[in-house]
Short mmCIF file of C-alpha atoms and ligand atoms in Angstrom, two decimals:
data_model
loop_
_atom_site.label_atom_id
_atom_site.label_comp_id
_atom_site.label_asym_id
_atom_site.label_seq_id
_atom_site.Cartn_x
_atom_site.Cartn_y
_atom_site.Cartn_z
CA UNK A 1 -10.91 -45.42 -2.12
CA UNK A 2 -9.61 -42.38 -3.81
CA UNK A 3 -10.09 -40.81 -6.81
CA UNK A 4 -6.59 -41.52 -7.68
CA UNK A 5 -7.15 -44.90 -7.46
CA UNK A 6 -10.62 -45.64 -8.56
CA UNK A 7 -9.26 -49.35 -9.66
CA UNK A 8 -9.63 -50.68 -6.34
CA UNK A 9 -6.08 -51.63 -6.95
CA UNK A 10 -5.45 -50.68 -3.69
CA UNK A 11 -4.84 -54.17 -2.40
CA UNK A 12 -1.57 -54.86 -3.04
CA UNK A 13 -0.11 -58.26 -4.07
CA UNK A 14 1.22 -59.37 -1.15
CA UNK A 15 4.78 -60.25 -2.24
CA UNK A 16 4.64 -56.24 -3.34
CA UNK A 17 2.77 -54.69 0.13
CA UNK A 18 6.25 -53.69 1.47
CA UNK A 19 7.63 -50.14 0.40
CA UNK A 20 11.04 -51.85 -0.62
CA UNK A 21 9.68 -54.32 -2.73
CA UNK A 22 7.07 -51.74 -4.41
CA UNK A 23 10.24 -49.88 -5.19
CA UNK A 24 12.15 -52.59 -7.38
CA UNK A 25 9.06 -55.02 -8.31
CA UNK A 26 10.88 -56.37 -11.56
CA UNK A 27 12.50 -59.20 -9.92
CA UNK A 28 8.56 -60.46 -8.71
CA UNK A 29 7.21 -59.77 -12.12
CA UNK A 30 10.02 -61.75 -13.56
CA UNK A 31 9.46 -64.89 -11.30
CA UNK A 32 5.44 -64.72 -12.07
CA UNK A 33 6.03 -64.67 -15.49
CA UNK A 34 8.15 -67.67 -15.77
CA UNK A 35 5.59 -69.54 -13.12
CA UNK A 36 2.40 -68.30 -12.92
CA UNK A 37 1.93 -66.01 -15.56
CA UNK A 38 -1.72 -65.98 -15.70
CA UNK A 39 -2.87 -66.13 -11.53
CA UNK A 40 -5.88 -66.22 -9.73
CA UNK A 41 -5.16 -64.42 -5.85
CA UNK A 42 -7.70 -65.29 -3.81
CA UNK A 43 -6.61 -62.47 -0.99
CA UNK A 44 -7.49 -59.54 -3.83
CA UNK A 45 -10.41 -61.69 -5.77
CA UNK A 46 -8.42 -61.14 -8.53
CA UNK A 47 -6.46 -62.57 -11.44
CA UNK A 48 -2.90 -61.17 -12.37
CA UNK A 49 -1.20 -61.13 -15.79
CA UNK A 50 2.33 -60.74 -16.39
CA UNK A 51 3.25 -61.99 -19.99
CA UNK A 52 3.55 -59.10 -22.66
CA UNK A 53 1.40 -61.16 -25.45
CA UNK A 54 -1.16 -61.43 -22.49
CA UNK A 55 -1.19 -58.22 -21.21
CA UNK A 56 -1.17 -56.53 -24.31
CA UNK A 57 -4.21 -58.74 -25.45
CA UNK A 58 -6.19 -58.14 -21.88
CA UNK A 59 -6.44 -54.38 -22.11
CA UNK A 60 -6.94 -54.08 -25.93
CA UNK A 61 -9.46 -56.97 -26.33
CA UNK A 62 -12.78 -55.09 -26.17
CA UNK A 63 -15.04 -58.23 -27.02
CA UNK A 64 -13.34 -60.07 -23.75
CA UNK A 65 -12.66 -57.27 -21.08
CA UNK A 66 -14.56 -54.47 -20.26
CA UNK A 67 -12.98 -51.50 -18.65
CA UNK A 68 -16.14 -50.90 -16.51
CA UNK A 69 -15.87 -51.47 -12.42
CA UNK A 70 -19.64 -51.66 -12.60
CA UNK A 71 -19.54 -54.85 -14.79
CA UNK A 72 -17.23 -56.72 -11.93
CA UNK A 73 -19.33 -59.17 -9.73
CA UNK A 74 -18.12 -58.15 -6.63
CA UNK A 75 -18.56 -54.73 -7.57
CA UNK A 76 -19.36 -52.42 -4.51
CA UNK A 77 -19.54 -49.17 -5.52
CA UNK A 78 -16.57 -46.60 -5.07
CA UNK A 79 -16.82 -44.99 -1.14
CA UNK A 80 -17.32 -41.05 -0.91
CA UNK A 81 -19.21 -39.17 -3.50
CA UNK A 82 -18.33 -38.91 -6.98
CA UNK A 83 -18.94 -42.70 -8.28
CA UNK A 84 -20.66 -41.58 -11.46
CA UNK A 85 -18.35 -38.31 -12.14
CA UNK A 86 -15.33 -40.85 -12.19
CA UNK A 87 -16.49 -43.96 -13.48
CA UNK A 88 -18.96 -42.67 -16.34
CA UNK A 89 -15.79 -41.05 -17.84
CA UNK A 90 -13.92 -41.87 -20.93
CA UNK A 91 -11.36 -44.33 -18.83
CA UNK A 92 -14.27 -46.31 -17.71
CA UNK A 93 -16.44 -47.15 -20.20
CA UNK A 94 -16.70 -48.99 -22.96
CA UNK A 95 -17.53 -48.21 -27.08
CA UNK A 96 -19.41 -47.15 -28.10
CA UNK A 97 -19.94 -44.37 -25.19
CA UNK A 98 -16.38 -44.42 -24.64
CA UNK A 99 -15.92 -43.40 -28.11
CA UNK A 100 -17.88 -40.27 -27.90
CA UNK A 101 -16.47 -38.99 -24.97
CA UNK A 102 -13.27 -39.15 -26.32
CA UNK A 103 -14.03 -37.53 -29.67
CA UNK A 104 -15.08 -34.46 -27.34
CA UNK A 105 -11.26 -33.99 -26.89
CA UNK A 106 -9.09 -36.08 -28.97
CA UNK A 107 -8.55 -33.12 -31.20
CA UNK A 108 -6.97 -31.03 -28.59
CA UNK A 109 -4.59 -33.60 -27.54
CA UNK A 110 -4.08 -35.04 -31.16
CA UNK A 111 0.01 -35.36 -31.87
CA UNK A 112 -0.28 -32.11 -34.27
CA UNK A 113 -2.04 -29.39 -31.50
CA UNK A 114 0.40 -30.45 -28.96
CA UNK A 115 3.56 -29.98 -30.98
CA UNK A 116 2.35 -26.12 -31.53
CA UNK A 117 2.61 -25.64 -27.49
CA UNK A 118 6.35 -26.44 -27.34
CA UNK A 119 7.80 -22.71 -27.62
CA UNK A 120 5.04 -22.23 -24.44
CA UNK A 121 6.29 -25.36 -22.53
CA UNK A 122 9.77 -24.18 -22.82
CA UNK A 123 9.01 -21.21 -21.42
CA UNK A 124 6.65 -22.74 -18.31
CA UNK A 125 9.46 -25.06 -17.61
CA UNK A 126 12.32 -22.45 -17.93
CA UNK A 127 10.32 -19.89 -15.40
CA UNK A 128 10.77 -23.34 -13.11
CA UNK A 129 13.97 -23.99 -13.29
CA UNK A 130 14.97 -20.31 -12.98
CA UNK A 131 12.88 -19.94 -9.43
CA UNK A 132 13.80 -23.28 -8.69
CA UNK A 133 17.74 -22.08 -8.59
CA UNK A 134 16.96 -19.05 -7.30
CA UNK A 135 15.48 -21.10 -4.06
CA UNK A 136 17.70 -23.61 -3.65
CA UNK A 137 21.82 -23.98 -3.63
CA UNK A 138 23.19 -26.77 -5.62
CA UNK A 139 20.78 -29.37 -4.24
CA UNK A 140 16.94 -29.86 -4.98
CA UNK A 141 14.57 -32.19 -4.68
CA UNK A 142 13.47 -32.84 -8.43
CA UNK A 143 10.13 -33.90 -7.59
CA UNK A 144 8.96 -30.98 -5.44
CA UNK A 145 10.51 -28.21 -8.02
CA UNK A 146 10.25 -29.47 -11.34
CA UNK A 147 8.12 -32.93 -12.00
CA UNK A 148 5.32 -32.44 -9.77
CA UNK A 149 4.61 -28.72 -10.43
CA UNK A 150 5.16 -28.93 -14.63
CA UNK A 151 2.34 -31.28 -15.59
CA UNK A 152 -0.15 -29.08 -13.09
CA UNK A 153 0.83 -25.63 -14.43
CA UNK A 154 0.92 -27.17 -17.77
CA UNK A 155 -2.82 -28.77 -17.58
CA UNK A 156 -4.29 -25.69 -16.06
CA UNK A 157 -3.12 -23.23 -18.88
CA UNK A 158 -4.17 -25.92 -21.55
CA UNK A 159 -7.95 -26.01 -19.46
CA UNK A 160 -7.95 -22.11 -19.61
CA UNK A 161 -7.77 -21.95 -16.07
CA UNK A 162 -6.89 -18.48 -14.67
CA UNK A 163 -3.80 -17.53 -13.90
CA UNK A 164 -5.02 -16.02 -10.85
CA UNK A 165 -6.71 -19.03 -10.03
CA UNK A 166 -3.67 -21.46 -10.58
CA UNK A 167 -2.05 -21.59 -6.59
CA UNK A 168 -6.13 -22.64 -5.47
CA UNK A 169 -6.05 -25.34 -8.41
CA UNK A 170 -2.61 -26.71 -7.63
CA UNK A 171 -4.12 -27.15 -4.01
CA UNK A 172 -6.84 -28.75 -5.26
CA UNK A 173 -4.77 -31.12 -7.52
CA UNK A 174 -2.67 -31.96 -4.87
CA UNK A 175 -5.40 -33.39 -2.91
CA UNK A 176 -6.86 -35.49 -5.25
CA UNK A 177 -3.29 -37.52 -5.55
CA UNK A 178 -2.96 -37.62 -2.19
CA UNK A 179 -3.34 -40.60 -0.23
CA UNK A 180 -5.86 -41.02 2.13
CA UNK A 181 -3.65 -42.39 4.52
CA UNK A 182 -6.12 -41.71 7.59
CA UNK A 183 -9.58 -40.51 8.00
CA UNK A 184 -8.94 -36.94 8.63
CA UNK A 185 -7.05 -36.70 5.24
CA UNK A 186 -9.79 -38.20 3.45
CA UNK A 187 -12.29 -35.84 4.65
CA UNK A 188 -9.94 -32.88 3.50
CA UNK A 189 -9.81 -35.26 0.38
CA UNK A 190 -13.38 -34.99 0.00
CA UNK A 191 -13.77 -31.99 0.69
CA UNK A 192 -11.54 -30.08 -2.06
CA UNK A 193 -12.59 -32.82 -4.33
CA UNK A 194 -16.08 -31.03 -3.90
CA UNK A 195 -14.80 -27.25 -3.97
CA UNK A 196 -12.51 -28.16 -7.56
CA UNK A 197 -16.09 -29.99 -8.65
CA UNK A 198 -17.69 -26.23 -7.72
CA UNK A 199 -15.25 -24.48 -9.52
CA UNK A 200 -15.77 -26.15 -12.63
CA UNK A 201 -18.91 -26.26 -13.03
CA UNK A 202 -18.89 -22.47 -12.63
CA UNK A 203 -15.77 -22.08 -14.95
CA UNK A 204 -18.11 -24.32 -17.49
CA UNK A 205 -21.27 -21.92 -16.76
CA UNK A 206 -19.12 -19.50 -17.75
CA UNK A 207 -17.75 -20.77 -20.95
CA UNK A 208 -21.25 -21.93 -22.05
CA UNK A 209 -22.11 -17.93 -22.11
CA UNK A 210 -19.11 -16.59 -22.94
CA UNK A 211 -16.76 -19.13 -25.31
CA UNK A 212 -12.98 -18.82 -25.31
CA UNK A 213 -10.47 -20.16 -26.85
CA UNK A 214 -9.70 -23.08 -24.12
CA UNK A 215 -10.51 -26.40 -23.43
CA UNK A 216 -12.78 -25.90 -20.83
CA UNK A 217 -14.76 -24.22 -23.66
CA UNK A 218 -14.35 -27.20 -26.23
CA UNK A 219 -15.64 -29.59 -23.22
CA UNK A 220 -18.53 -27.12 -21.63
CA UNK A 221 -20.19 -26.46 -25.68
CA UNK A 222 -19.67 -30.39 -26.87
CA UNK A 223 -21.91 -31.70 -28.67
CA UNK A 224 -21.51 -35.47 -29.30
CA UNK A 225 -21.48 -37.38 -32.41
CA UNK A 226 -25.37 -38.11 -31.79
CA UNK A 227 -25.93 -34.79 -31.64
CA UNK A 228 -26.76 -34.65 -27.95
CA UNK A 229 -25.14 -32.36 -25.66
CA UNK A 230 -22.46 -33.72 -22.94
CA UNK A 231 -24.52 -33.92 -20.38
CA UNK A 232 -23.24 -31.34 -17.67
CA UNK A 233 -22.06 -34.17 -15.24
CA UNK A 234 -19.58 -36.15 -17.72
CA UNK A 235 -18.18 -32.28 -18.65
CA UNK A 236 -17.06 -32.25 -14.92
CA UNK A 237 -15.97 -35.62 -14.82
CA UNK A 238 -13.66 -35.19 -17.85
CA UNK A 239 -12.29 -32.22 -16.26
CA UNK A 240 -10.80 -34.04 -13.21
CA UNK A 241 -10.25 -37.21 -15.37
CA UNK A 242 -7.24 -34.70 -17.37
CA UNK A 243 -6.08 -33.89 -14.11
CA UNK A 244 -6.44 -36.99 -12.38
CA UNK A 245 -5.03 -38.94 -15.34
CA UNK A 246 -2.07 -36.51 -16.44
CA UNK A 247 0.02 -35.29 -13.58
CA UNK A 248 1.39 -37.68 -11.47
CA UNK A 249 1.69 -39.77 -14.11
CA UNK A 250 3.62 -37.16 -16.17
CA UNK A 251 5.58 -36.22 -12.68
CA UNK A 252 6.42 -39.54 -12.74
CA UNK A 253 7.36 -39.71 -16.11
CA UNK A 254 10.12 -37.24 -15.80
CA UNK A 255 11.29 -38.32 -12.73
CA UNK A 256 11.41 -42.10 -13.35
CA UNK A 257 13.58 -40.78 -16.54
CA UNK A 258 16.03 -38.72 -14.18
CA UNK A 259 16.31 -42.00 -12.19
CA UNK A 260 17.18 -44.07 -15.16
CA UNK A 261 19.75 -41.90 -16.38
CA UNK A 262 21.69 -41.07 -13.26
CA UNK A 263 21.74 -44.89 -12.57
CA UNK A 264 22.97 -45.55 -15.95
CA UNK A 265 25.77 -42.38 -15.94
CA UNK A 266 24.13 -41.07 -19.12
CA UNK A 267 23.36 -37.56 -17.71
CA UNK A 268 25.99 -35.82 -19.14
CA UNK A 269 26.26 -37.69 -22.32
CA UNK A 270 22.56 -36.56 -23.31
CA UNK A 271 23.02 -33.53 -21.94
CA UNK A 272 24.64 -32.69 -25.56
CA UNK A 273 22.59 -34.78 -27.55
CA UNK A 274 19.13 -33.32 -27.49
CA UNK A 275 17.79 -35.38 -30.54
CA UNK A 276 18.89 -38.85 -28.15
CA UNK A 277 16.32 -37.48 -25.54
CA UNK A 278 13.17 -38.57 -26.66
CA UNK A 279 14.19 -41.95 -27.58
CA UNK A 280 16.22 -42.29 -23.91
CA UNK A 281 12.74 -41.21 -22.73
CA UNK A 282 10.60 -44.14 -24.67
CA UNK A 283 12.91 -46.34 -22.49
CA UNK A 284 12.39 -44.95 -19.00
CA UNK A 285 8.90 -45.51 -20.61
CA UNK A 286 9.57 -49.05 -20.49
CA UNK A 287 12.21 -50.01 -17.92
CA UNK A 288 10.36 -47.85 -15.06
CA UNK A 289 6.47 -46.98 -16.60
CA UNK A 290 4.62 -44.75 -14.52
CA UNK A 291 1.47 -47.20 -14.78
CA UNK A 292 2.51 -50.26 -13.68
CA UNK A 293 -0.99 -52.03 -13.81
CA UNK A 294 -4.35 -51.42 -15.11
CA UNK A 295 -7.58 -53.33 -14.65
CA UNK A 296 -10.40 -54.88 -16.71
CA UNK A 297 -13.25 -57.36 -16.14
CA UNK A 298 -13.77 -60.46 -17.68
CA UNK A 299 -17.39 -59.82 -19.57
CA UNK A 300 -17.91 -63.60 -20.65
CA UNK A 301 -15.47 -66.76 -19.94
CA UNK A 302 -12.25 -66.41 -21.29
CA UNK A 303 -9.32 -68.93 -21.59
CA UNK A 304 -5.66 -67.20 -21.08
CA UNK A 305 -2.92 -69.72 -20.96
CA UNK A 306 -4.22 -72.08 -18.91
CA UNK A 307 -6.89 -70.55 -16.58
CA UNK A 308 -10.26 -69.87 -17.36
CA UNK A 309 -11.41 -66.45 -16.32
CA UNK A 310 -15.19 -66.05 -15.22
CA UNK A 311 -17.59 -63.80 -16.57
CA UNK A 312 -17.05 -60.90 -13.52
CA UNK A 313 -13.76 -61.57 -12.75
CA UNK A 314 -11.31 -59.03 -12.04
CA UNK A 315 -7.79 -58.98 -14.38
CA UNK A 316 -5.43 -57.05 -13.02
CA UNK A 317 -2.88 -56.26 -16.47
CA UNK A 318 0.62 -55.70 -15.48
CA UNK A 319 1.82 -53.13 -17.85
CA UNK A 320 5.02 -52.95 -15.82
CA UNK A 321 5.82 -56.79 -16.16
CA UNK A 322 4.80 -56.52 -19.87
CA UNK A 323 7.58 -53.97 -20.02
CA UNK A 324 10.02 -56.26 -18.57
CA UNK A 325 9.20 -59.27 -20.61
CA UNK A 326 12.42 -60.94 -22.20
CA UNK A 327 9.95 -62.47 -25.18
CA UNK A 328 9.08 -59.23 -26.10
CA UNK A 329 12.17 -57.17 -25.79
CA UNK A 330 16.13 -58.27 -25.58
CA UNK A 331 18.05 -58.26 -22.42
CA UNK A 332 14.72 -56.46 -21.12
CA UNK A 333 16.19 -56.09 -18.06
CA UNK A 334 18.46 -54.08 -18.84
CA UNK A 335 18.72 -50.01 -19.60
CA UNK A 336 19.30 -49.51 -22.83
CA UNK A 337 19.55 -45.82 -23.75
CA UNK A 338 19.20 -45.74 -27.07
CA UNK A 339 17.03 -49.14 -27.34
CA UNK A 340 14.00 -46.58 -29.16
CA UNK A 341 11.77 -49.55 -27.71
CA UNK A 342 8.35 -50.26 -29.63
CA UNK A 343 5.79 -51.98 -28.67
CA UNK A 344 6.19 -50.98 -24.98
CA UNK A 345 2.91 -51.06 -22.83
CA UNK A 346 3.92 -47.84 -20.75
CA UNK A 347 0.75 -45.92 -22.10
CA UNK A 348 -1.61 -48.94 -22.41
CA UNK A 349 -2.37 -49.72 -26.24
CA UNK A 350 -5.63 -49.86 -27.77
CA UNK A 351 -9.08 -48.26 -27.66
CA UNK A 352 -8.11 -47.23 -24.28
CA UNK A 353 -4.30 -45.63 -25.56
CA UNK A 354 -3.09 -43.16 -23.28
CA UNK A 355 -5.15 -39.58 -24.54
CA UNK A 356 -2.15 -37.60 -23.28
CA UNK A 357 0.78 -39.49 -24.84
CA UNK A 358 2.04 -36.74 -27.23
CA UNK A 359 1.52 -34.15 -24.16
CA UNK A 360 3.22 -36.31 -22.08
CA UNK A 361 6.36 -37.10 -24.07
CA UNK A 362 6.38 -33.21 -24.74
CA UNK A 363 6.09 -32.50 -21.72
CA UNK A 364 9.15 -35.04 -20.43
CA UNK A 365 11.23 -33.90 -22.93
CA UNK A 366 11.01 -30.00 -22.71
CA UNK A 367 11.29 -30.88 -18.87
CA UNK A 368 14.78 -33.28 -19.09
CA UNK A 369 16.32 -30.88 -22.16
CA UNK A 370 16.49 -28.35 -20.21
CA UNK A 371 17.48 -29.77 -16.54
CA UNK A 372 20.26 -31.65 -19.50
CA UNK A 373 21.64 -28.02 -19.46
CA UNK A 374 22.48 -27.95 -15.88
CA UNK A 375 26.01 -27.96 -15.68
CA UNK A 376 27.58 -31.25 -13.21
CA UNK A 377 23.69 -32.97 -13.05
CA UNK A 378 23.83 -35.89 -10.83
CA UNK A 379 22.10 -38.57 -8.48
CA UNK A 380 22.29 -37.30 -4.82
CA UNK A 381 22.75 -40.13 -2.33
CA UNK A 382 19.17 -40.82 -0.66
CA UNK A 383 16.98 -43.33 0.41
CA UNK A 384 14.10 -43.76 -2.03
CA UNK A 385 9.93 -43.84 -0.95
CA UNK A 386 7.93 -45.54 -3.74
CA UNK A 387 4.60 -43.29 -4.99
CA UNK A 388 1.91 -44.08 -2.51
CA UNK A 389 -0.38 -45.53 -5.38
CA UNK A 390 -0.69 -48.75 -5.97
CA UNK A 391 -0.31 -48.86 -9.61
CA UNK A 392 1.13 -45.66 -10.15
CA UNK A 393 5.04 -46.28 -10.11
CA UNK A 394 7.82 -43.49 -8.87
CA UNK A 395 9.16 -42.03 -5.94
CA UNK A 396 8.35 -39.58 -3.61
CA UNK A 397 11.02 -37.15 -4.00
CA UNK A 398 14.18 -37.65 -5.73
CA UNK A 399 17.37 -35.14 -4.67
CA UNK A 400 19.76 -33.92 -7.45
CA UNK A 401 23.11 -31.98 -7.54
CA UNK A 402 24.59 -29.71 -9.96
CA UNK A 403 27.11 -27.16 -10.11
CA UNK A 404 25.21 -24.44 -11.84
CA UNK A 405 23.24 -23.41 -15.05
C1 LIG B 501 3.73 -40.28 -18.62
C2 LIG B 501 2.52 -39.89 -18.46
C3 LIG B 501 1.35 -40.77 -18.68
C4 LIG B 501 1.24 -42.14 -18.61
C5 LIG B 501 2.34 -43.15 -18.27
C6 LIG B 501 -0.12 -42.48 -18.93
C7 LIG B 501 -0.60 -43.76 -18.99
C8 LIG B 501 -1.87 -44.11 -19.43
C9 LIG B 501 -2.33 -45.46 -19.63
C10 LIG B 501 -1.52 -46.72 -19.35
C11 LIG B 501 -3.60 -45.40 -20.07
C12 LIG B 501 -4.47 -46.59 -20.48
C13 LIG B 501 -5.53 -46.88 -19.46
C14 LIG B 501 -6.26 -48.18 -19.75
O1 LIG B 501 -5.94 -48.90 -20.71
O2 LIG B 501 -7.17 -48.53 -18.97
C15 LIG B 501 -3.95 -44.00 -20.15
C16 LIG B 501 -5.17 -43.52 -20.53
C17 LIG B 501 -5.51 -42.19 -20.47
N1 LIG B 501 -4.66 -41.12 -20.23
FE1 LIG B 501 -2.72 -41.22 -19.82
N2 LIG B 501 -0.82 -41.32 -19.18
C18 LIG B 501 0.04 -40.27 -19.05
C19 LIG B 501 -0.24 -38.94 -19.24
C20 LIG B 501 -1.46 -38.43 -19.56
C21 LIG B 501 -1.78 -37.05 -19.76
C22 LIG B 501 -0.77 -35.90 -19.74
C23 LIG B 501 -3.12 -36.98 -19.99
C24 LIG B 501 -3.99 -35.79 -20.26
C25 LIG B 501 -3.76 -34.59 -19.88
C26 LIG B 501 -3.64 -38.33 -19.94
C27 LIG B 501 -4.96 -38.69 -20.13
C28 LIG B 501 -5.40 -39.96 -20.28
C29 LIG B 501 -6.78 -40.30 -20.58
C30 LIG B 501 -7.93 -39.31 -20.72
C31 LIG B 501 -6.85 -41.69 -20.68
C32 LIG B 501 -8.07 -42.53 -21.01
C33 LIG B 501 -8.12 -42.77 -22.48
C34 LIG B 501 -9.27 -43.62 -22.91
O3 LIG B 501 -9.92 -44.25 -22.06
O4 LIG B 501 -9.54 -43.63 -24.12
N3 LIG B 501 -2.61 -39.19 -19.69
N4 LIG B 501 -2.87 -43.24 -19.76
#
């Protein structure tokens, strides 16, 4: 299991274990929700959800569902190193812990703080597109230039990593998403996994005797709400859980959004419209969400529609379904530009709301304003490879044409 997908998600539903069908799930979702909207699959051990009113209600109800893979009965503990580092982090507990690692850093990604780093985003993501011209002639692949690289580069100026230090850390990063596909990748896996752990805990050292003004500072000198000091452990787990949590997600985001447009032949009318951005982006949100499923586990019995869920049981939430549902939005499956959905699931909701949502959407939107300016933007023809996740939702690589800047 990787640290990308600490879930265990990894089994797929079996009507979704083929790349095709992982690509374009909607049609699936749409069927379970009008027949088996709450289901127990025996293959996994695990229940599925796919109704908005129950999704919505399995990842925000605290009393019911614990976010905790401990608390699962057939709970076996993650494989490779790093259990506790992962799973003792914000995304994996519950209050009151949970809320006191997330005070640690809710400041620093708080709606206000991340709308003063726009003038530096556009300039990150305009050094981008500048070398990603320079390199390539009319044709790129927007994943490998521009989403994949923006939320890294982003993340490890916002940490206070070096610059110096930022090619090493992309490295690293890029391991951690990768999928172990075979056992020689997942000993490379483990093995960066434990160099990045080194590296912090040095960068932390560091910051501890010599504060900056960084987020690796704010998380190495926290002191929590009981006045105890975050133990040095959890400071290194939050560190990877930012990067873990926030960049293929965000690559996703942006790409996802690309994908949605071209389909839709709205490039070029946003492309003059920069206030209709962020709204067009709340739908890509929605029609194609980067999480497409989260987990919790039951932590008594718990009726949902029909079925009774046991004390143990694994719920698998699908935020992607939710997304989709037509008693929650109009003509859900369609596109709707300038639908400015609410109520959308794409960044969970609850205690467990996505930390990085105003980063994110900044980060989307400083990214698709200014690819908007390319002059002729389009779709190029190719065949698509879904993200090798199984509940993070995208594609591999997605080509695009234009005609200049
Ligand atoms: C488009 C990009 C993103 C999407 C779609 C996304 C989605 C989500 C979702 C669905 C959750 C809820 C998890 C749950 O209920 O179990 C979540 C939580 C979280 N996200 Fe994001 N995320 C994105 C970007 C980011 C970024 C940029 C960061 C930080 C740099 C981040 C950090 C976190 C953290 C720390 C949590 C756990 C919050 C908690 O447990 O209180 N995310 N995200």
């Amino acid at each position: 299991m990787s640290s990308a997908d600490p879930q265990g998600l990894q089994a797929f539903p079996e009507a979704l274990s083929e790349p095709d069908a992982w690509l374009e799930p909607f049609d699936w979702y749409r069927e379970m929700r009008d027949d088996s909207p709450v289901r127990y699959d025996a293959s996994r051990g695990s229940w599925d959800v796919f109704r908005h009113a129950d999704v919505k209600r399995v990842i925000s109800d605290d009393e019911a569902f614990s976010v905790n893979p401990r608390t699962a009965s057939d709970f076996e503990g993650l494989s490779g190193e790093g259990e506790g580092l992962i799973l003792d982090t914000m995304l994996f507990q519950d209050p009151p812990r949970h809320d006191d690692l997330r005070a640690v850093v809710d400041d620093a990604f708080s709606p206000r703080t991340v709308a003063e780093m726009e003038p530096r985003l556009r300039d990150l993501m305009s050094e981008l597109l500048d070398d990603a011209l320079a390199a390539n002639d009319g044709e790129m692949d927007l994943v490998e230039e521009i989403s994949y690289p923006f939320p890294v580069i982003v993340i490890a100026e916002l940490l206070g990593v070096p610059a110096e230090d930022r090619a090493q850390f992309k490295e690293w990063s890029d391991s951690l998403v990768a999928a172990a596909s075979d056992e020689e990748i997942a000993e490379r896996q483990q093995q960066s996994q434990q160099e990045m752990a080194m590296y912090f805990l040095d960068q932390l050292q560091q910051r501890r005797e010599e504060p900056r003004d960084d987020l690796l500072t704010t998380i190495a000198t926290a002191e929590l709400d009981d006045g105890s000091k975050l133990p040095q452990e959890e400071a290194l787990g939050m560190c990877m859980l930012l990067l873990i949590a926030g960049n293929i997600t965000t690559t996703n985001l942006i790409t996802n959004a690309v994908r949605c447009f071209g389909n839709q032949g709205v490039l070029s009318e946003l492309a003059g419209d920069e206030n209709a951005v962020g709204p067009a982006i709340e739908e890509a949100l929605r029609y194609r969400a980067p999480v497409q499923a989260m987990t919790r586990i039951a932590r008594s019995d718990v009726t949902l529609g029909d079925a009774t869920i046991e004390e143990g049981d694994r719920v698998v939430a699908w935020l992607g379904s939710a997304n989709r549902d037509e008693r929650a939005f109009d003509n859900a499956d369609e596109f709707v530009v300038d639908r400015a959905p609410t109520g959308h699931l794409g960044f969970g909701h609850g205690t467990h709301y996505c930390l990085g949502a105003p980063l994110a959407r900044l980060e989307a939107r400083v990214a698709l304003s200014e690819l908007l300016s390319l002059d002729g933007l389009t779709l190029a023809d190719a065949d698509l490879s879904p993200t090798r996740s199984s509940f993070i939702y995208g594609v591999e690589s997605l080509p695009i044409r234009y005609d200049g800047r």
